[in-house]
Coordinates of C-alpha atoms in Angstrom, one line a residue:
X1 CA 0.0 0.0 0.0
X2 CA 1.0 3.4 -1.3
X3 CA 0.5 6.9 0.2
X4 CA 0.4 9.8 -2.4
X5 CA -1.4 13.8 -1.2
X6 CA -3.1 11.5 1.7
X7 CA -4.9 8.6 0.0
X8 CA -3.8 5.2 0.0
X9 CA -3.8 3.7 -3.0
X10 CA -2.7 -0.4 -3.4
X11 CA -1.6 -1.9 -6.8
X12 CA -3.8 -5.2 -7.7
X13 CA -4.0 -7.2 -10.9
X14 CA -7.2 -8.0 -11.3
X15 CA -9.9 -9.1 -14.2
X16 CA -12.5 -6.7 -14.6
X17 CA -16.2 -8.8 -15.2
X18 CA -17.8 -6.5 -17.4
X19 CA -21.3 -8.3 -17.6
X20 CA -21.4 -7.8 -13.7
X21 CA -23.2 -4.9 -11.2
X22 CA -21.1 -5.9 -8.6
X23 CA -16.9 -6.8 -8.4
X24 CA -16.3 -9.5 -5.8
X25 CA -12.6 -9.6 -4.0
X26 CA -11.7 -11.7 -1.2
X27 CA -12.0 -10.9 2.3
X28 CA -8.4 -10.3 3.1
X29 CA -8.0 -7.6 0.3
X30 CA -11.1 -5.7 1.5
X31 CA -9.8 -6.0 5.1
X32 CA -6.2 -4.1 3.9
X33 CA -8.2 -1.7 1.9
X34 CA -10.4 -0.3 4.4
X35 CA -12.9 0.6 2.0
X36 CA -16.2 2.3 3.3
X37 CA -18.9 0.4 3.7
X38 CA -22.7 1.3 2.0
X39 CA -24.5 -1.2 3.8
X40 CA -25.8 -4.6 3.8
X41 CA -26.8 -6.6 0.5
X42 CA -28.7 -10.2 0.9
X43 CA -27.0 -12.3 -2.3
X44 CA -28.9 -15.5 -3.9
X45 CA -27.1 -17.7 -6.0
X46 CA -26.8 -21.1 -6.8
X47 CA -25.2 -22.6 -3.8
X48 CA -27.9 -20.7 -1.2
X49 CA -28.3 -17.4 -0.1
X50 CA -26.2 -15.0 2.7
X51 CA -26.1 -11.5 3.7
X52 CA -22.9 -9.4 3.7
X53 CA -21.5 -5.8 3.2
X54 CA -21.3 -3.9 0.3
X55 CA -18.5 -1.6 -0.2
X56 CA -17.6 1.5 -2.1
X57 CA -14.3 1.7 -4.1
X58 CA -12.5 3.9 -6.7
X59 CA -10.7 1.9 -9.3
X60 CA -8.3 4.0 -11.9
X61 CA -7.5 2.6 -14.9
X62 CA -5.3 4.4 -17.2
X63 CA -6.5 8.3 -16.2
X64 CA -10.1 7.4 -15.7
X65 CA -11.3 6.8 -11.9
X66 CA -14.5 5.4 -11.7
X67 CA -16.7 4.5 -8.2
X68 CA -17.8 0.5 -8.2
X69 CA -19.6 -1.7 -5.2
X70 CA -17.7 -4.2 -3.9
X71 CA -18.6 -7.2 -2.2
X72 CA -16.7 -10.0 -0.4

C-alpha cells in the first residue's frame, strides 16, 4: 500500500467482469483496503443465499477513476 497527497492507493491485478453490477474480491483484500462500507446486501445464488457488506471503491485505470460496489 502506497500513500500519495493523503490517499492510499494499493496496486492489484485483477480481471474486470464486465457483464457484472457488482466486483467481488476476497475478504483479506477488503480487510487491507479499508474501504467504506454502503451497507448490507442479501446475495442468492446457486449454492444458497447470505447476507454481507457492500462496499464502495475507486478503481483507476489508465486516467479514468470510476466508483464500483464491492462485495466480499
Amino acid at each position: 500500500m502506497t500513500k500519495s497527497d493523503g490517499v492510499f492507493y494499493l496496486l492489484v491485478e485483477f480481471m474486470v467482469d464486465t457483464g457484472s453490477d457488482v466486483t467481488t474480491i476476497r475478504q483479506e483484500v477488503l480487510d487491507d483496503l479499508n474501504l467504506e462500507i454502503l451497507g448490507r446486501i442479501h446475495s442468492k445464488g446457486v449454492h444458497g443465499s447470505k447476507t454481507t457488506n457492500l462496499y464502495k471503491a475507486k478503481i483507476l485505470i489508465g486516467n479514468q477513476e470510476m466508483e464500483i460496489e464491492v462485495r466480499p
